[in-house]
Tab-separated table of C-alpha atoms in Angstrom:
chain	number	residue	atom	x	y	z
Y	1	MET	CA	-0.384	-20.215	-3.909
Y	2	ARG	CA	-3.261	-17.936	-5.009
Y	3	ILE	CA	-3.340	-14.387	-6.362
Y	4	ARG	CA	-5.105	-12.623	-3.522
Y	5	VAL	CA	-5.514	-8.975	-2.594
Y	6	MET	CA	-7.316	-7.878	0.580
Y	7	SER	CA	-7.973	-4.335	-0.561
Y	8	PRO	CA	-7.802	-4.329	-4.354
Y	9	VAL	CA	-7.071	-1.160	-6.283
Y	10	ARG	CA	-7.764	-0.322	-9.879
Y	11	THR	CA	-4.894	-0.332	-12.341
Y	12	ASP	CA	-4.631	1.037	-15.856
Y	13	SER	CA	-5.913	-2.294	-17.212
Y	14	ALA	CA	-9.086	-2.299	-15.124
Y	15	PRO	CA	-12.291	-0.921	-16.593
Y	16	GLY	CA	-13.479	1.095	-13.593
Y	17	VAL	CA	-12.010	3.245	-10.838
Y	18	HIS	CA	-11.465	2.524	-7.173
Y	19	LEU	CA	-12.504	5.251	-4.732
Y	20	MET	CA	-11.152	4.883	-1.217
Y	21	ALA	CA	-13.038	6.733	1.494
Y	22	LYS	CA	-11.599	8.691	4.414
Y	23	PRO	CA	-14.620	9.049	6.728
Y	24	THR	CA	-12.567	10.788	9.468
Y	25	GLY	CA	-9.930	12.383	7.208
Y	26	PRO	CA	-6.502	12.264	8.814
Y	27	ILE	CA	-7.770	12.079	12.389
Y	28	CYS	CA	-6.399	9.070	14.318
Y	29	ASN	CA	-6.261	7.869	17.880
Y	30	LEU	CA	-2.611	6.840	17.406
Y	31	ASP	CA	0.432	9.035	16.888
Y	32	CYS	CA	2.695	6.829	14.809
Y	33	SER	CA	5.813	8.792	14.068
Y	34	TYR	CA	6.178	7.710	10.459
Y	35	CYS	CA	2.560	8.287	9.338
Y	36	PHE	CA	2.332	10.418	6.235
Y	37	TYR	CA	-1.393	11.205	6.623
Y	38	LEU	CA	-1.710	12.670	10.081
Y	39	GLU	CA	-0.162	15.930	8.999
Y	40	LYS	CA	-2.881	16.465	6.402
Y	41	GLU	CA	-5.004	17.904	9.260
Y	42	SER	CA	-3.040	21.160	8.756
Y	43	LEU	CA	-4.444	21.488	5.190
Y	44	PHE	CA	-7.928	22.111	6.544
Y	45	PRO	CA	-9.215	25.200	8.411
Y	46	GLY	CA	-8.911	25.359	12.209
Y	47	ARG	CA	-11.814	23.896	14.236
Y	48	HIS	CA	-12.654	21.717	11.237
Y	49	ARG	CA	-14.944	18.710	11.961
Y	50	PHE	CA	-13.472	15.671	10.355
Y	51	LEU	CA	-16.603	13.646	10.085
Y	52	MET	CA	-18.097	12.471	6.818
Y	53	SER	CA	-21.715	13.636	6.643
Y	54	ASP	CA	-24.677	11.429	5.801
Y	55	GLU	CA	-25.048	13.393	2.530
Y	56	VAL	CA	-21.418	12.688	1.477
Y	57	LEU	CA	-21.711	9.074	2.518
Y	58	ARG	CA	-24.819	8.513	0.340
Y	59	ALA	CA	-23.183	10.280	-2.600
Y	60	TYR	CA	-20.048	8.122	-2.139
Y	61	VAL	CA	-22.064	4.868	-2.072
Y	62	ALA	CA	-24.232	5.843	-4.982
Y	63	GLN	CA	-21.423	6.986	-7.214
Y	64	ASN	CA	-19.096	4.174	-6.343
Y	65	ILE	CA	-21.809	1.655	-7.363
Y	66	ARG	CA	-22.836	3.552	-10.490
Y	67	SER	CA	-19.232	3.940	-11.768
Y	68	GLU	CA	-18.425	0.264	-11.480
Y	69	PRO	CA	-19.139	-1.499	-14.806
Y	70	GLY	CA	-18.608	-4.997	-13.372
Y	71	PRO	CA	-20.817	-7.146	-11.085
Y	72	GLU	CA	-18.771	-6.480	-7.908
Y	73	VAL	CA	-18.281	-3.143	-6.150
Y	74	LEU	CA	-15.393	-2.515	-3.784
Y	75	PHE	CA	-15.653	-0.114	-0.824
Y	76	THR	CA	-12.469	0.623	1.061
Y	77	TRP	CA	-12.547	2.611	4.351
Y	78	GLN	CA	-9.286	4.085	5.532
Y	79	GLY	CA	-7.933	7.059	7.567
Y	80	GLY	CA	-6.514	8.298	9.831
Y	81	GLU	CA	-8.478	5.794	11.811
Y	82	PRO	CA	-11.822	5.090	10.163
Y	83	MET	CA	-13.295	3.364	13.163
Y	84	LEU	CA	-13.472	6.759	14.967
Y	85	ARG	CA	-16.478	7.544	12.770
Y	86	GLY	CA	-18.485	5.007	14.841
Y	87	LEU	CA	-20.524	1.908	14.261
Y	88	ASP	CA	-23.730	3.773	13.359
Y	89	PHE	CA	-21.988	5.389	10.385
Y	90	TYR	CA	-21.000	2.000	8.920
Y	91	ARG	CA	-24.430	0.527	9.675
Y	92	GLN	CA	-25.894	3.343	7.613
Y	93	ALA	CA	-23.288	2.777	4.870
Y	94	VAL	CA	-24.365	-0.881	4.592
Y	95	ARG	CA	-28.014	0.175	4.461
Y	96	TYR	CA	-27.216	2.542	1.596
Y	97	GLN	CA	-25.185	-0.200	-0.197
Y	98	ARG	CA	-28.073	-2.614	0.023
Y	99	GLU	CA	-30.599	-0.020	-1.114
Y	100	LEU	CA	-28.490	1.151	-4.122
Y	101	ALA	CA	-26.691	-2.083	-5.166
Y	102	LYS	CA	-28.993	-2.902	-8.090
Y	103	GLY	CA	-28.027	-6.522	-8.043
Y	104	LYS	CA	-24.293	-6.021	-7.759
Y	105	THR	CA	-22.240	-7.730	-5.109
Y	106	ILE	CA	-20.843	-5.348	-2.473
Y	107	ARG	CA	-17.506	-5.913	-0.734
Y	108	ASN	CA	-16.152	-3.748	2.099
Y	109	SER	CA	-12.616	-3.504	3.342
Y	110	LEU	CA	-11.604	-1.596	6.512
Y	111	GLN	CA	-8.035	-0.618	7.265
Y	112	THR	CA	-7.563	-0.054	11.034
Y	113	ASN	CA	-4.965	0.078	13.778
Y	114	GLY	CA	-7.198	-2.367	15.657
Y	115	VAL	CA	-7.170	-0.554	18.979
Y	116	LEU	CA	-10.950	0.147	19.021
Y	117	LEU	CA	-12.069	-3.381	18.094
Y	118	ASP	CA	-14.493	-4.858	20.544
Y	119	GLU	CA	-17.360	-7.391	20.660
Y	120	GLU	CA	-19.924	-5.063	19.068
Y	121	TRP	CA	-17.559	-4.232	16.239
Y	122	GLY	CA	-16.684	-7.894	15.785
Y	123	SER	CA	-20.335	-8.807	15.462
Y	124	PHE	CA	-20.987	-6.086	12.925
Y	125	LEU	CA	-17.979	-6.759	10.750
Y	126	ARG	CA	-18.798	-10.465	10.622
Y	127	ASP	CA	-22.421	-10.006	9.860
Y	128	ALA	CA	-21.719	-7.349	7.243
Y	129	GLY	CA	-18.962	-9.433	5.615
Y	130	PHE	CA	-16.186	-6.849	5.984
Y	131	MET	CA	-12.586	-7.732	5.293
Y	132	VAL	CA	-10.130	-6.044	7.647
Y	133	GLY	CA	-6.541	-4.891	7.202
Y	134	ILE	CA	-4.865	-4.372	10.593
Y	135	SER	CA	-1.543	-2.601	11.206
Y	136	LEU	CA	1.088	-4.526	13.190
Y	137	ASP	CA	4.866	-3.969	12.826
Y	138	GLY	CA	5.984	-7.183	14.462
Y	139	PRO	CA	6.903	-8.236	18.028
Y	140	LYS	CA	6.035	-5.931	20.946
Y	141	GLU	CA	9.331	-4.023	21.202
Y	142	ILE	CA	9.528	-3.394	17.458
Y	143	HIS	CA	5.857	-2.402	17.043
Y	144	ASP	CA	5.787	-0.181	20.121
Y	145	ALA	CA	8.877	1.758	19.082
Y	146	ALA	CA	6.793	3.825	16.586
Y	147	ARG	CA	3.160	2.825	16.988
Y	148	VAL	CA	2.021	4.685	20.098
Y	149	ASP	CA	-1.162	6.506	21.133
Y	150	LYS	CA	-1.667	10.232	21.571
Y	151	ARG	CA	-0.187	9.962	25.143
Y	152	GLY	CA	2.877	8.205	23.804
Y	153	GLN	CA	1.779	4.890	25.267
Y	154	PRO	CA	2.446	1.544	23.500
Y	155	THR	CA	-0.333	-0.136	21.510
Y	156	PHE	CA	0.924	-3.691	20.866
Y	157	ASP	CA	-1.274	-5.355	23.506
Y	158	ALA	CA	-4.410	-3.584	22.309
Y	159	VAL	CA	-3.719	-4.538	18.678
Y	160	MET	CA	-3.179	-8.162	19.672
Y	161	ARG	CA	-6.506	-8.115	21.524
Y	162	GLY	CA	-8.091	-6.772	18.396
Y	163	ILE	CA	-6.594	-9.566	16.319
Y	164	ALA	CA	-7.842	-12.173	18.772
Y	165	LEU	CA	-11.320	-10.746	18.387
Y	166	LEU	CA	-11.086	-10.870	14.556
Y	167	LYS	CA	-10.162	-14.568	14.867
Y	168	LYS	CA	-12.988	-15.181	17.352
Y	169	TYR	CA	-15.584	-13.808	14.879
Y	170	ASN	CA	-13.925	-15.525	11.858
Y	171	ILE	CA	-13.425	-12.221	10.094
Y	172	GLU	CA	-11.108	-12.352	7.107
Y	173	PHE	CA	-8.129	-10.116	7.722
Y	174	ASN	CA	-4.610	-9.440	6.775
Y	175	VAL	CA	-1.715	-7.763	8.584
Y	176	LEU	CA	-0.016	-4.663	7.220
Y	177	VAL	CA	3.630	-4.289	8.313
Y	178	THR	CA	5.201	-0.903	7.644
Y	179	VAL	CA	8.884	-1.386	6.898
Y	180	THR	CA	10.747	1.426	8.491
Y	181	ASP	CA	14.497	1.642	8.897
Y	182	ALA	CA	14.192	-0.062	12.297
Y	183	VAL	CA	11.803	-2.763	11.116
Y	184	SER	CA	14.011	-3.556	8.101
Y	185	ARG	CA	16.769	-4.727	10.461
Y	186	HIS	CA	14.705	-7.538	11.803
Y	187	SER	CA	13.231	-9.317	8.735
Y	188	LEU	CA	13.216	-12.936	9.940
Y	189	ARG	CA	12.288	-11.977	13.463
Y	190	VAL	CA	9.199	-10.146	12.139
Y	191	TYR	CA	8.284	-12.959	9.785
Y	192	GLU	CA	8.715	-15.655	12.465
Y	193	PHE	CA	6.531	-13.595	14.848
Y	194	LEU	CA	3.783	-13.431	12.233
Y	195	ARG	CA	4.049	-17.140	11.480
Y	196	GLN	CA	4.056	-18.220	15.108
Y	197	ASN	CA	0.925	-16.128	15.821
Y	198	GLY	CA	-0.964	-17.649	12.914
Y	199	LEU	CA	-1.035	-14.371	10.941
Y	200	ARG	CA	-1.048	-16.014	7.531
Y	201	HIS	CA	-2.015	-13.078	5.264
Y	202	VAL	CA	0.553	-10.299	5.421
Y	203	GLN	CA	1.868	-7.340	3.426
Y	204	PHE	CA	5.104	-5.375	3.810
Y	205	ASN	CA	4.916	-1.696	2.870
Y	206	PRO	CA	8.063	0.453	2.794
Y	207	VAL	CA	8.211	3.848	4.505
Y	208	VAL	CA	9.825	6.500	2.283
Y	209	GLU	CA	9.263	10.154	3.223
Y	210	ARG	CA	11.334	13.204	2.524
Y	211	VAL	CA	11.754	15.968	5.142
Y	212	ALA	CA	9.615	18.962	4.454
Y	213	GLY	CA	11.129	22.058	2.763
Y	214	SER	CA	10.419	25.598	3.832
Y	215	GLN	CA	7.140	25.948	1.946
Y	216	GLU	CA	5.742	22.729	3.402
Y	217	LYS	CA	6.871	23.615	6.902
Y	218	ALA	CA	5.071	26.961	6.522
Y	219	ALA	CA	1.888	24.999	5.746
Y	220	GLY	CA	2.369	22.890	8.852
Y	221	LEU	CA	3.658	19.761	7.033
Y	222	THR	CA	6.334	17.450	8.291
Y	223	PHE	CA	7.061	15.694	5.055
Y	224	ALA	CA	7.788	16.993	1.544
Y	225	GLN	CA	5.131	16.974	-1.047
Y	226	PRO	CA	5.826	14.458	-3.862
Y	227	GLY	CA	7.095	15.869	-7.085
Y	228	LYS	CA	4.213	17.515	-8.961
Y	229	VAL	CA	2.657	15.738	-11.907
Y	230	ALA	CA	1.862	18.593	-14.227
Y	231	GLN	CA	-1.816	19.012	-15.139
Y	232	GLY	CA	-2.218	18.915	-18.918
Y	233	PRO	CA	-4.434	17.666	-21.708
Y	234	ALA	CA	-5.209	13.892	-21.712
Y	235	GLY	CA	-2.570	11.973	-23.587
Y	236	SER	CA	0.075	14.626	-23.191
Y	237	PRO	CA	1.275	14.604	-19.610
Y	238	HIS	CA	4.042	17.004	-18.789
Y	239	GLY	CA	5.271	14.720	-16.052
Y	240	VAL	CA	7.025	15.166	-12.758
Y	241	ALA	CA	8.596	18.438	-11.859
Y	242	HIS	CA	11.516	16.994	-9.956
Y	243	GLY	CA	13.166	18.888	-7.164
Y	244	PRO	CA	16.781	18.419	-6.062
Y	245	THR	CA	17.884	14.811	-6.643
Y	246	VAL	CA	20.792	12.596	-5.802
Y	247	SER	CA	22.604	10.466	-8.389
Y	248	LEU	CA	23.191	6.920	-7.324
Y	249	SER	CA	26.413	7.021	-9.316
Y	250	SER	CA	27.714	9.648	-6.928
Y	251	VAL	CA	27.644	7.296	-4.071
Y	252	PRO	CA	30.336	4.577	-3.781
Y	253	HIS	CA	29.213	1.042	-4.560
Y	254	GLY	CA	27.577	-0.551	-1.575
Y	255	ARG	CA	26.805	2.699	0.134
Y	256	THR	CA	23.665	4.748	0.233
Y	257	VAL	CA	22.306	8.189	0.571
Y	258	SER	CA	19.956	8.389	3.576
Y	259	LEU	CA	19.839	9.338	7.225
Y	260	SER	CA	20.374	5.675	7.942
Y	261	SER	CA	22.277	3.019	6.211
Y	262	VAL	CA	21.415	0.921	3.234
Y	263	ALA	CA	21.666	-2.729	4.265
Y	264	HIS	CA	22.984	-1.128	7.475
Y	265	GLY	CA	26.575	-0.863	6.340
Y	266	PRO	CA	28.821	2.211	5.994
Y	267	THR	CA	26.882	5.253	4.726
Y	268	VAL	CA	27.430	8.514	3.018
Y	269	GLY	CA	25.675	11.254	4.926
Y	270	LEU	CA	23.188	13.339	2.990
Y	271	SER	CA	25.115	16.451	3.937
Y	272	SER	CA	28.122	15.178	1.923
Y	273	VAL	CA	26.100	14.915	-1.291
Y	274	PRO	CA	25.250	18.281	-2.864
Y	275	GLN	CA	21.574	19.089	-3.136
Y	276	GLY	CA	20.510	15.756	-1.732
Y	277	PRO	CA	16.924	15.024	-0.572
Y	278	MET	CA	16.747	14.572	3.196
Y	279	VAL	CA	14.639	11.534	4.033
Y	280	SER	CA	12.976	11.082	7.392
Y	281	PRO	CA	14.749	9.017	10.077
Y	282	HIS	CA	12.087	6.296	9.812
Y	283	SER	CA	12.539	5.886	6.031
Y	284	VAL	CA	13.862	2.536	4.970
Y	285	ALA	CA	17.275	2.775	3.268
Y	286	PRO	CA	17.264	2.408	-0.555
Y	287	ALA	CA	18.631	-1.152	-0.658
Y	288	ALA	CA	17.505	-2.346	2.784
Y	289	TYR	CA	13.825	-2.902	1.791
Y	290	GLY	CA	14.983	-5.326	-0.922
Y	291	GLU	CA	17.185	-7.254	1.526
Y	292	PHE	CA	14.239	-7.356	3.952
Y	293	LEU	CA	11.967	-8.905	1.292
Y	294	ILE	CA	14.657	-11.341	0.056
Y	295	ALA	CA	15.352	-12.715	3.574
Y	296	ILE	CA	11.674	-13.371	4.090
Y	297	PHE	CA	11.168	-14.757	0.598
Y	298	ASP	CA	13.986	-17.243	1.005
Y	299	GLU	CA	12.364	-18.533	4.169
Y	300	TRP	CA	8.868	-18.553	2.630
Y	301	VAL	CA	9.779	-20.251	-0.644
Y	302	ARG	CA	11.397	-23.150	1.156
Y	303	LYS	CA	8.748	-23.722	3.854
Y	304	ASP	CA	5.621	-21.686	3.566
Y	305	VAL	CA	4.283	-21.547	0.009
Y	306	GLY	CA	0.528	-22.176	0.327
Y	307	LEU	CA	0.694	-21.721	4.069
Y	308	MET	CA	1.725	-18.050	4.388
Y	309	PHE	CA	0.212	-15.612	1.906
Y	310	VAL	CA	2.535	-12.653	1.453
Y	311	MET	CA	0.919	-10.074	-0.734
Y	312	ASN	CA	4.302	-8.759	-2.051
Y	313	PHE	CA	5.136	-12.217	-3.365
Y	314	GLU	CA	1.705	-12.710	-4.910
Y	315	TRP	CA	1.977	-9.343	-6.704
Y	316	ALA	CA	5.369	-10.454	-8.060
Y	317	LEU	CA	4.035	-13.834	-9.203
Y	318	ALA	CA	1.239	-12.079	-11.107
Y	319	SER	CA	3.896	-9.963	-12.872
Y	320	PHE	CA	5.973	-13.097	-13.759
Y	321	MET	CA	2.789	-14.686	-15.117
Y	322	ARG	CA	2.433	-11.541	-17.231
Y	323	LEU	CA	-0.957	-10.794	-15.729
Y	324	PRO	CA	-2.130	-7.251	-15.280
Y	325	SER	CA	-0.904	-5.773	-11.960
Y	326	THR	CA	-3.503	-5.980	-9.191
Y	327	ILE	CA	-1.913	-2.991	-7.431
Y	328	CYS	CA	-1.247	0.466	-8.768
Y	329	LEU	CA	2.354	0.449	-7.410
Y	330	PHE	CA	3.518	-1.957	-10.084
Y	331	ALA	CA	1.104	-1.103	-12.890
Y	332	GLU	CA	2.448	0.598	-15.976
Y	333	ASN	CA	0.254	3.539	-15.342
Y	334	CYS	CA	-1.819	4.644	-12.333
Y	335	GLY	CA	-4.583	7.155	-11.798
Y	336	LYS	CA	-7.509	4.785	-11.130
Y	337	ALA	CA	-7.098	4.621	-7.316
Y	338	LEU	CA	-8.622	7.871	-6.129
Y	339	ILE	CA	-9.635	8.952	-2.611
Y	340	VAL	CA	-12.637	10.805	-1.301
Y	341	GLU	CA	-12.065	12.809	1.852
Y	342	HIS	CA	-14.562	13.241	4.623
Y	343	ASN	CA	-15.961	16.424	3.048
Y	344	GLY	CA	-16.495	14.842	-0.329
Y	345	ASP	CA	-13.411	16.237	-2.012
Y	346	VAL	CA	-11.815	13.768	-4.457
Y	347	TYR	CA	-8.093	13.617	-4.947
Y	348	SER	CA	-5.828	11.880	-7.461
Y	349	CYS	CA	-4.244	9.496	-5.054
Y	350	ASP	CA	-3.818	8.744	-1.319
Y	351	HIS	CA	-0.193	9.901	-1.491
Y	352	PHE	CA	-1.138	13.095	-3.365
Y	353	MET	CA	-3.736	14.522	-1.005
Y	354	TYR	CA	-2.696	18.160	-1.609
Y	355	PRO	CA	-4.660	21.127	-3.049
Y	356	ASP	CA	-2.956	20.790	-6.455
Y	357	TYR	CA	-4.397	17.284	-6.803
Y	358	ARG	CA	-7.992	17.998	-5.828
Y	359	LEU	CA	-10.206	16.952	-8.755
Y	360	GLY	CA	-13.641	18.110	-7.432
Y	361	ASN	CA	-16.364	17.134	-4.983
Y	362	ILE	CA	-18.392	13.990	-5.146
Y	363	GLU	CA	-21.624	15.847	-4.227
Y	364	SER	CA	-21.383	18.154	-7.221
Y	365	SER	CA	-19.474	16.144	-9.868
Y	366	ALA	CA	-19.807	12.641	-11.283
Y	367	LEU	CA	-17.007	10.250	-10.315
Y	368	GLU	CA	-16.573	9.154	-13.936
Y	369	GLU	CA	-16.016	12.785	-14.996
Y	370	LEU	CA	-13.429	13.326	-12.241
Y	371	ALA	CA	-11.610	10.039	-13.037
Y	372	ASN	CA	-11.546	10.787	-16.732
Y	373	SER	CA	-10.709	14.434	-16.493
Y	374	PRO	CA	-7.619	15.691	-18.468
Y	375	GLU	CA	-5.922	16.377	-15.141
Y	376	GLN	CA	-6.363	12.815	-13.808
Y	377	GLN	CA	-5.540	11.277	-17.163
Y	378	ALA	CA	-2.280	13.247	-17.238
Y	379	PHE	CA	-1.583	12.182	-13.643
Y	380	GLY	CA	-1.941	8.470	-14.471
Y	381	GLN	CA	-0.108	8.468	-17.781
Y	382	ALA	CA	2.805	10.396	-16.349
Y	383	LYS	CA	3.905	7.188	-14.546
Y	384	SER	CA	5.011	5.557	-17.829
Y	385	ALA	CA	5.699	8.724	-19.839
Y	386	ASP	CA	8.261	10.018	-17.378
Y	387	LEU	CA	10.017	6.720	-16.720
Y	388	PRO	CA	13.762	7.327	-17.163
Y	389	ASP	CA	15.571	5.511	-20.053
Y	390	TYR	CA	17.616	3.686	-17.329
Y	391	CYS	CA	14.332	2.110	-16.181
Y	392	ARG	CA	13.050	1.421	-19.740
Y	393	ARG	CA	16.162	-0.693	-20.357
Y	394	CYS	CA	15.935	-2.567	-17.046
Y	395	GLU	CA	15.405	-6.296	-17.176
Y	396	VAL	CA	12.831	-6.209	-14.346
Y	397	ARG	CA	10.817	-3.326	-15.681
Y	398	PHE	CA	7.873	-5.650	-16.335
Y	399	ALA	CA	7.580	-6.326	-12.561
Y	400	CYS	CA	8.397	-2.822	-11.315
Y	401	HIS	CA	7.374	-0.178	-13.777
Y	402	GLY	CA	9.178	2.426	-11.659
Y	403	GLU	CA	6.951	1.819	-8.634
Y	404	CYS	CA	5.097	4.792	-7.115
Y	405	PRO	CA	5.822	8.201	-8.600
Y	406	LYS	CA	5.970	9.711	-5.126
Y	407	ASN	CA	9.270	7.903	-4.570
Y	408	ARG	CA	10.954	9.038	-7.819
Y	409	PHE	CA	13.247	11.698	-6.495
Y	410	MET	CA	16.669	10.198	-7.315
Y	411	THR	CA	18.666	10.537	-10.508
Y	412	THR	CA	19.960	7.666	-12.655
Y	413	PRO	CA	23.674	6.866	-13.029
Y	414	ASP	CA	23.717	8.917	-16.187
Y	415	GLY	CA	22.070	11.886	-14.564
Y	416	GLU	CA	18.400	11.564	-15.659
Y	417	PRO	CA	15.860	12.593	-13.045
Y	418	GLY	CA	12.994	10.411	-11.920
Y	419	LEU	CA	14.638	7.306	-10.611
Y	420	ASN	CA	12.798	5.627	-7.755
Y	421	TYR	CA	14.522	5.879	-4.359
Y	422	LEU	CA	13.932	2.132	-3.898
Y	423	CYS	CA	15.368	1.185	-7.224
Y	424	PRO	CA	18.332	-0.713	-5.606
Y	425	SER	CA	15.827	-2.734	-3.550
Y	426	TYR	CA	13.507	-3.655	-6.398
Y	427	LYS	CA	16.236	-4.442	-8.846
Y	428	ARG	CA	17.896	-6.811	-6.411
Y	429	TYR	CA	14.637	-8.358	-5.153
Y	430	PHE	CA	13.037	-9.060	-8.507
Y	431	THR	CA	16.337	-10.480	-9.862
Y	432	HIS	CA	16.737	-12.709	-6.854
Y	433	ILE	CA	13.279	-14.201	-6.935
Y	434	ALA	CA	13.114	-14.627	-10.700
Y	435	LYS	CA	14.102	-18.321	-10.889
Y	436	TYR	CA	11.720	-19.315	-8.211
Y	437	MET	CA	8.895	-17.270	-9.725
Y	438	ASN	CA	9.522	-18.736	-13.152
Y	439	ALA	CA	9.433	-22.179	-11.598
Y	440	MET	CA	6.074	-21.465	-10.010
Y	441	VAL	CA	4.767	-20.036	-13.247
Y	442	LYS	CA	5.650	-23.270	-15.013
Y	443	LEU	CA	4.005	-25.337	-12.331
Y	444	ILE	CA	0.816	-23.323	-12.520
Y	445	SER	CA	0.794	-23.393	-16.259
Y	446	HIS	CA	0.807	-27.215	-16.125
Y	447	GLY	CA	-2.047	-27.309	-13.642
Y	448	GLN	CA	0.271	-28.060	-10.675
Y	449	PRO	CA	0.206	-26.259	-7.293
Y	450	ALA	CA	2.871	-23.607	-6.865
Y	451	ALA	CA	3.726	-25.120	-3.478
Y	452	LEU	CA	5.545	-27.943	-5.247
Y	453	VAL	CA	8.422	-25.474	-5.719
Y	454	MET	CA	9.348	-26.284	-2.098
Y	455	ASP	CA	10.088	-29.904	-3.067
Y	456	ALA	CA	12.017	-28.795	-6.143
Y	457	ILE	CA	14.457	-26.538	-4.283
Y	458	LYS	CA	15.455	-29.149	-1.693
Y	459	GLY	CA	17.982	-30.182	-4.358
Y	460	PRO	CA	18.941	-28.457	-7.620
Y	461	LEU	CA	16.060	-26.187	-8.778
Y	462	ALA	CA	14.266	-28.626	-11.092
Y	463	ILE	CA	10.575	-29.026	-11.750
Y	464	ARG	CA	9.041	-32.403	-12.571
Y	465	LEU	CA	5.748	-31.738	-14.347
Y	466	SER	CA	2.859	-34.168	-14.519
Y	467	PRO	CA	1.270	-34.434	-17.942
Y	468	ARG	CA	-1.904	-32.435	-18.266
Y	469	THR	CA	-5.118	-34.354	-18.018
Y	470	GLY	CA	-8.289	-33.852	-19.978
Y	471	GLY	CA	-8.912	-32.708	-23.519
């Protein structure tokens, strides 16, 4: 097993910042019903052109290279659908990168729905050395239930054609599976589909979105804005201004608060819980995401270590090895994974692309200044500063760190706000995998491949270690 990230992001332990680009803003050729970014179109004026200009592109390339203290510079292109910006745009981006690199190694990662991939794109992505993340939610009937085009037509066949093209051109890619309520009910079916189709590098991202309140609806939004991280002096964040929350202790054991069920058993309707947050129908239930991961992990750890590379498990292994998190979700603090919109505006985070979190514009401000501003410092430090005591005492805090602040809209059993909606999932998941992860850590620490854990668990979980060789 190797620690591997297709689209790395900066964490609080990394020296630089990661600036993800949105060359077409929220514009997309698909109409996925759970997408949190499509609605951002309503935050811009009518008749707005969602196309990153050449001036903004050059400023992005120059600043991203200049702000990176290390020898390797990461460029991540996302949307919306970034391929809508066209091949000529990316050819120009590569020319600027080569012109301005100053000896640094350039890496590019493109996140796409895959529908527009063709021979010309394949040739370019291969020659330019792009890595690709492609969205696929599993078998045809599962994928097509939510991932449709603007006419409501299914996209599975087009995505699979795109994947075949990536394979043809030997382009390194991974598959991003969005775990909705529906997808969470088919964990092993999804995993087996990926395995049978030779999709060896995968990542499972949960969908958690709250239904918009009156103010957000008035602004044309479908989903609620995450709790605001107060803007204050660096080192003294005021934290998350939590809205109405639901206490997990108010829900009978084994039941959940959501539009759908947790672990798909009996549920308590949101309407029966006073002042509860209404999550979208597609949102995975609080405990179901953990059960989804556990079912796949149990299959993987017995058969596929070293054969299937599941990013979620690699992130966990890094945490059990006590390495700095390679993803902001599980870092102690965040704030170093910013985005630049098509017009050059820089925001605190992909999930906080709202006016309150606009830091400035890349054409008029230095990226280092925006990333180190008091506002952004407060944003990043609030992740640990506002962690509830319930989380601070948790035995798996080292692996979770409260996950993403956007999902912290529940209350703890003792009534403290700021508990992550997915807390039941993460607590169960990290606890379940601990003995296997610790076994792999021991193997790796003795110079042995982590895949040997598969032999160890055929009987009682025991690890036979070969003596170290060399000095």
